[in-house]
Coordinates of C-alpha atoms in Angstrom, one line a residue:
X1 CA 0.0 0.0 0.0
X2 CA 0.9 3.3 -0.7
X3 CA 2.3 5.3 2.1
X4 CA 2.9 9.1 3.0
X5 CA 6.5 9.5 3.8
X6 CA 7.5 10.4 7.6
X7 CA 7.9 14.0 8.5
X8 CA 5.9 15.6 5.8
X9 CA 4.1 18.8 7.4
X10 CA 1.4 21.2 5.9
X11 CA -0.3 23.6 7.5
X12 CA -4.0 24.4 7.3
X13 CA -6.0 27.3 7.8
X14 CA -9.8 27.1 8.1
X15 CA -12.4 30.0 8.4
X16 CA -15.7 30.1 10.2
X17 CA -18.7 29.9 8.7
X18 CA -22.4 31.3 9.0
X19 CA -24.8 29.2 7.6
X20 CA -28.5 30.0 6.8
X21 CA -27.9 34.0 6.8
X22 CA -31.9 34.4 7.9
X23 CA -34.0 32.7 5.2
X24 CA -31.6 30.5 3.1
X25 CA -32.0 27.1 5.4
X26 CA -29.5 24.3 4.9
X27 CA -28.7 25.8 1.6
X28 CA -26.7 29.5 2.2
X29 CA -23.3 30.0 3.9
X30 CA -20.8 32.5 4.1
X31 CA -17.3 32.3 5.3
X32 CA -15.9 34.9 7.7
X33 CA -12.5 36.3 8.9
X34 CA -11.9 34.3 12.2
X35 CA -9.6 30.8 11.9
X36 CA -8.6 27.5 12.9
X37 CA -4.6 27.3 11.9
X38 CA -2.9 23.6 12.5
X39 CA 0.2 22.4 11.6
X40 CA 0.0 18.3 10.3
X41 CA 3.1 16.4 10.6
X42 CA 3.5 13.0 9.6
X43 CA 5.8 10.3 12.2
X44 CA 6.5 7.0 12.1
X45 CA 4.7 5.9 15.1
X46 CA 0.7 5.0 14.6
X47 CA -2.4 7.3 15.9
X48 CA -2.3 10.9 16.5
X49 CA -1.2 13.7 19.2
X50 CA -2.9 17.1 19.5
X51 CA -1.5 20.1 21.1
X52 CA -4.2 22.4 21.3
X53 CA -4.2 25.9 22.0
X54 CA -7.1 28.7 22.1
X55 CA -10.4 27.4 22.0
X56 CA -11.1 24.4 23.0
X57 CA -7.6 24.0 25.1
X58 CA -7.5 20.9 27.7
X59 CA -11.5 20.5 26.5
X60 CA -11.1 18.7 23.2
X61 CA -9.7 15.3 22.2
X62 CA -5.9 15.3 21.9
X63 CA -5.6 11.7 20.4
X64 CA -7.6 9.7 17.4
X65 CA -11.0 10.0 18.5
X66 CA -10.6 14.2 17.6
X67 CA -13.3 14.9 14.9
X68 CA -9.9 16.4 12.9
X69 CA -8.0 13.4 12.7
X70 CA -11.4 11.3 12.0
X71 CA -11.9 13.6 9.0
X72 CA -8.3 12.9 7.7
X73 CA -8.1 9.3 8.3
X74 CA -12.0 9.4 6.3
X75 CA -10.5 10.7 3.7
X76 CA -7.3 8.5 3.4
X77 CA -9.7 5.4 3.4
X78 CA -11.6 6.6 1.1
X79 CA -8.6 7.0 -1.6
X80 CA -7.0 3.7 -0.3
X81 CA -3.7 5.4 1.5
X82 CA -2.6 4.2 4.4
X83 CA -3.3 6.7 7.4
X84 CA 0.2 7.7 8.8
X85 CA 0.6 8.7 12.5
X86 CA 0.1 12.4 13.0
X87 CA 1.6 15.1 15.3
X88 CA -0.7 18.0 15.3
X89 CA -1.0 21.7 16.5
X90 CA -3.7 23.5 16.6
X91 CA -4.4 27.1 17.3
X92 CA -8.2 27.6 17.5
X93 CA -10.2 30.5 17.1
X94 CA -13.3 29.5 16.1
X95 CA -16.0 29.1 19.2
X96 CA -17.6 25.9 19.8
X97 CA -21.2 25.0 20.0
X98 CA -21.8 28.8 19.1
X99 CA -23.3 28.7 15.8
X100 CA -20.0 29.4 13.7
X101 CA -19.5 26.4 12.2
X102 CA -16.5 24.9 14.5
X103 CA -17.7 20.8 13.7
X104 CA -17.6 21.8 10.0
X105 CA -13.5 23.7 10.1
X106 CA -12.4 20.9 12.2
X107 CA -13.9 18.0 8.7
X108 CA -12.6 20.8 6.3
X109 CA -9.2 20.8 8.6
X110 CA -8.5 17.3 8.6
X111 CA -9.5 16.5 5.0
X112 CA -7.4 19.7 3.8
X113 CA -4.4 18.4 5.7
X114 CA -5.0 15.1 4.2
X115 CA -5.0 16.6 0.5
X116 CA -1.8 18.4 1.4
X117 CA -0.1 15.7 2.3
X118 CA -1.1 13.4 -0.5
X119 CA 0.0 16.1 -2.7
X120 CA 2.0 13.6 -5.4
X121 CA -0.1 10.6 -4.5
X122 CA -3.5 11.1 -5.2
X123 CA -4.9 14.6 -6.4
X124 CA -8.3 15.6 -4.9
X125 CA -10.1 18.0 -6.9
X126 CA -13.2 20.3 -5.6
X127 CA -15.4 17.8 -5.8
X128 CA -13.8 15.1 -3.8
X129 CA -13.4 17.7 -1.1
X130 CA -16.9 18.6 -0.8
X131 CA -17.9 15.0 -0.9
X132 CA -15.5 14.1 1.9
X133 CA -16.7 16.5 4.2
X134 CA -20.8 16.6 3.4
X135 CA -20.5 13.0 4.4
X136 CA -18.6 13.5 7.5
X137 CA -21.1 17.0 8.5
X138 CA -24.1 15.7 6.6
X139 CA -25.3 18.5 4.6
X140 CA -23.2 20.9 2.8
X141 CA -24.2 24.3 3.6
X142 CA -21.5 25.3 6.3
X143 CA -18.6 23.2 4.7
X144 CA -18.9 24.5 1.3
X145 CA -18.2 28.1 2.6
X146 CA -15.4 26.6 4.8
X147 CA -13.5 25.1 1.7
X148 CA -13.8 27.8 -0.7
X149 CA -14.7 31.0 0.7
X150 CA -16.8 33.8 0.3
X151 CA -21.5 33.1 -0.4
X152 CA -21.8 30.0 -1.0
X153 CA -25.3 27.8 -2.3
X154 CA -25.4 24.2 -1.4
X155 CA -27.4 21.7 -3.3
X156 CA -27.9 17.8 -3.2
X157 CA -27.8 15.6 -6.1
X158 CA -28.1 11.6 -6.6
X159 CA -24.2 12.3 -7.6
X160 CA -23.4 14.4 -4.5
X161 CA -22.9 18.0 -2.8
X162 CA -22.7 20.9 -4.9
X163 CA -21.8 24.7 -4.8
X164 CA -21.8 27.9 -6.7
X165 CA -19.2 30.4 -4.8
X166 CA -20.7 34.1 -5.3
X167 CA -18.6 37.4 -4.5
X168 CA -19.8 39.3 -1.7
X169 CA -20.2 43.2 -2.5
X170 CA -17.5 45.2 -0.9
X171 CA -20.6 46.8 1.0
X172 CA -21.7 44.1 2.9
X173 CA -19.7 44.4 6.8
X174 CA -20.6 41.1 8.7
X175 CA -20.6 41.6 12.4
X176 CA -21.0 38.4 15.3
X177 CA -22.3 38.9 19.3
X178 CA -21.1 35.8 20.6
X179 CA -22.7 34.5 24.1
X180 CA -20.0 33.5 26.2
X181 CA -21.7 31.4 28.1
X182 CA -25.0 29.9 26.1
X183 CA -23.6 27.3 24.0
X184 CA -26.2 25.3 21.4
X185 CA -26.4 21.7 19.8
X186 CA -27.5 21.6 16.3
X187 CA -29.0 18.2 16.7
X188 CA -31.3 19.9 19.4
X189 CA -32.0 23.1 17.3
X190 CA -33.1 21.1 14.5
X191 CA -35.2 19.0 16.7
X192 CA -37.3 22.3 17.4
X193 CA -38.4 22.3 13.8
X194 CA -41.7 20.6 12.6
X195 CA -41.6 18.3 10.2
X196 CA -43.5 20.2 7.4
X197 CA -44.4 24.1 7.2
X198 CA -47.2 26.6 6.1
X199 CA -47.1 26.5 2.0
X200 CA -47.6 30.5 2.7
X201 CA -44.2 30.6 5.0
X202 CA -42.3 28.0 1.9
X203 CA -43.5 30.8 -0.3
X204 CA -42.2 33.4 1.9
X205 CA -38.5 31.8 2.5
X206 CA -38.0 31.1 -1.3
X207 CA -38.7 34.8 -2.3
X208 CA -36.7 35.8 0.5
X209 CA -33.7 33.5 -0.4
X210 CA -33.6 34.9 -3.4
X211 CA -34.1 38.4 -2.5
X212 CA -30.9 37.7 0.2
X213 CA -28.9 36.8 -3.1
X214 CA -28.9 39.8 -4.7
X215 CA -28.9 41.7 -1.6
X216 CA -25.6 40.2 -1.0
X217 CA -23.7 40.7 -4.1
X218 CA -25.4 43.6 -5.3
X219 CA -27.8 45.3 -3.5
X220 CA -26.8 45.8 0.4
X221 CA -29.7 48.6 1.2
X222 CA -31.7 45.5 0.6
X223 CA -30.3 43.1 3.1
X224 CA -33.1 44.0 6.1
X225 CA -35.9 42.8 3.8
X226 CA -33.7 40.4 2.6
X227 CA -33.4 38.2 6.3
X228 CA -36.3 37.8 6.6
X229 CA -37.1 34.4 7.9
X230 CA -40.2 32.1 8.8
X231 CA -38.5 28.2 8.3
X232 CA -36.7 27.5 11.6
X233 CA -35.6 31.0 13.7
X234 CA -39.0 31.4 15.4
X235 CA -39.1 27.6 16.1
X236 CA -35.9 27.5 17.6
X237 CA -36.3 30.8 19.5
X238 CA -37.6 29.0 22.8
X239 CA -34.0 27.5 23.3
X240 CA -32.4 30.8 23.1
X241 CA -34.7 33.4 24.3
X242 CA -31.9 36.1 24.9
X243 CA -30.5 35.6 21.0
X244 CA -33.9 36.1 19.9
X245 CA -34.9 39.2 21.7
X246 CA -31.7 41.2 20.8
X247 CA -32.2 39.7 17.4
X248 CA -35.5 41.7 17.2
X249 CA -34.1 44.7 19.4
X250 CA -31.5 45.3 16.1
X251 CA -33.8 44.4 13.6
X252 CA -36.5 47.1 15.3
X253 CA -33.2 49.5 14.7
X254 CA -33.0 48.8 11.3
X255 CA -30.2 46.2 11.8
X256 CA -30.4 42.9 9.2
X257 CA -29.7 40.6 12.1
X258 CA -30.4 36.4 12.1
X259 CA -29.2 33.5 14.0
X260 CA -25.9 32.5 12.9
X261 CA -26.2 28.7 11.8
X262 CA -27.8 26.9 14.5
X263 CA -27.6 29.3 17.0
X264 CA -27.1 30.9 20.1
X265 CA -24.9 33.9 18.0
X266 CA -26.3 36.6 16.4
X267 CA -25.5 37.7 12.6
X268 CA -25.8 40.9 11.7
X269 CA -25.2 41.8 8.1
X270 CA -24.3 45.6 7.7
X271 CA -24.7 47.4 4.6
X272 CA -21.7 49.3 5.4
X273 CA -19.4 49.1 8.6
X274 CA -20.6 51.9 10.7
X275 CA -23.7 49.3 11.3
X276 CA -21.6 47.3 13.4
X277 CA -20.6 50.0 15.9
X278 CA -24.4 50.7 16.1
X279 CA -24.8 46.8 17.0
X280 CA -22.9 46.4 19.2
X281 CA -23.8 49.6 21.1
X282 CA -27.2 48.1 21.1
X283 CA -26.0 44.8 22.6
X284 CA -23.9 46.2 25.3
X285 CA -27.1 48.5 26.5
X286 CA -29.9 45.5 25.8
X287 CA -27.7 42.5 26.9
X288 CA -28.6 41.0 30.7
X289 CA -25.5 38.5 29.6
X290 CA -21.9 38.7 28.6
X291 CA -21.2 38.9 24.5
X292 CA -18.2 39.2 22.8
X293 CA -18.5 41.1 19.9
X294 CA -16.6 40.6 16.7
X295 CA -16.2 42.9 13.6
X296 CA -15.7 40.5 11.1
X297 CA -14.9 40.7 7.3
X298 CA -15.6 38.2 4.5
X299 CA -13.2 35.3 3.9
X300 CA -12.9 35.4 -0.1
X301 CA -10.1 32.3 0.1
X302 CA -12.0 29.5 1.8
X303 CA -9.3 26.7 3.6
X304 CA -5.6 26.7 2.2
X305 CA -3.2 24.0 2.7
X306 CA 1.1 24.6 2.0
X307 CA 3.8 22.7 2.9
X308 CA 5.7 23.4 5.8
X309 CA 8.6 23.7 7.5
X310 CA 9.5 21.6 10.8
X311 CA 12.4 24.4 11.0
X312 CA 10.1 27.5 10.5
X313 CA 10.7 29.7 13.2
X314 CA 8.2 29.1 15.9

């Protein structure tokens, strides 16, 4: 069997993600400015170490059973490479259980690392990586944006995941308020949801969707209208009654503001940056919790993957 020779090191970068972006459910995503950065480097002894820093530090798995190394060892399976033993480091930055896709970098992560280092053995295109990680997440709409960057739509089809990346207009100034303490499962969020909806409220979401669209490569000025959501926020609003009542103070304010992926962090999507001041000035004075808030640009590059050097100064 074809083996990856010992000592080979890439390093990845992975952004966070937003995913639904108000009314585009399980379909839109959009990759923002904040990263997971690791360092893969292939030994000759079997399994995996983590050294983890940032988020997630002394909480995560440090050995094989990380949800990064399971990704990467996926993915050498699946093109028939033996899985080497890996020494990892990690610098974090993406919250967890927040709504900002951190289960999604960590597939795109260990798949990207396990492209880089196959680089010469087997060549995974687009496709392959999108395949790799929709079956590791389950639907595509946070890993798209993850692996290539800026709007992203996500479709099934009987062959697979697809995507169409979209450039975001220089307008558009994303902004996060991320509870510090709230944290929320997407396997409970989605379990809020009913199984089928008002045909008047599917009508609603697909002219929205595509209103959001063009609002977001276009036309900013339309992005308050464009949010607009009746699929899954006001069903999932009971787990996370603070996020939805500041959610509807900013949006009272004029603010394009939605639940970021599954929740409990708030998106707001300016239509130019002095919007994000204004947000989080109306956090800090309607908050009865702690929020970090982040001003956050659009990641155009999606996850990268280079060589590196073990001698590259620390």
């Amino acid at each position: 069997m074809t083996t990856v020779p010992v000592g080979r090191s890439v390093a990845v970068k992975v952004p966070a993600t937003t995913a639904n972006l108000g009314p585009g459910f399980d379909t839109l995503g959009l990759a923002l400015s904040l990263y997971d950065e690791l360092v893969f480097t292939t030994r000759a002894q079997p399994g995996a170490t983590i050294e983890v820093h940032g988020v997630g530090a002394g909480e995560v798995p440090t050995d094989s059973s990380s949800l990064v190394i399971r990704a990467a060892a996926h993915t050498f399976a699946h093109y028939g490479v033996e899985m080497p033993g890996l020494d990892v480091v990690a610098h974090n930055g993406i919250p967890h259980g927040r709504g900002l896709g951190s289960s999604g970098a960590a597939i795109v992560a260990g798949i990207m690392a396990a492209k880089g280092l196959l680089e010469g053995i087997v060549e995974i295109d687009a496709e392959g990586l999108l395949a790799r990680a929709t079956e590791l997440e389950g639907h595509p709409d946070n890993v798209a944006p993850a692996l290539f960057g800026g709007l992203t739509i996500a479709w099934m089809t009987p062959e697979g995941p697809r995507h169409k990346k979209l450039i975001v207009h220089r307008g558009v100034s994303p902004f996060v308020a991320v509870p510090r303490e709230s944290v929320m499962s997407t396997a409970l969020a989605r379990s809020l949801q009913p199984e089928s909806v008002p045909h008047e409220d599917a009508i609603f979401n697909v002219s929205r969707s595509a209103l959001l669209i063009a609002a977001l490569i276009q036309s900013p000025e339309l992005l308050l209208a464009a949010t607009e959501d009746k699929l899954h926020q006001s069903y999932r609003a009971s787990a996370m009654p603070e996020t939805d009542a500041l959610i509807q103070v900013l949006r009272a304010h004029g603010l394009a503001a939605v639940v970021s992926g599954a929740g409990p962090s708030i998106l707001v999507l300016g239509s130019d940056p002095a919007q994000r001041l204004v947000a989080a000035d109306l956090i800090e004075k309607s908050s009865t919790t702690a929020w970090d808030c982040l001003l956050l640009a659009v990641d155009f590059k999606g996850a990268t993957v280079v060589p590196h050097s073990t001698e590259a100064v620390a």
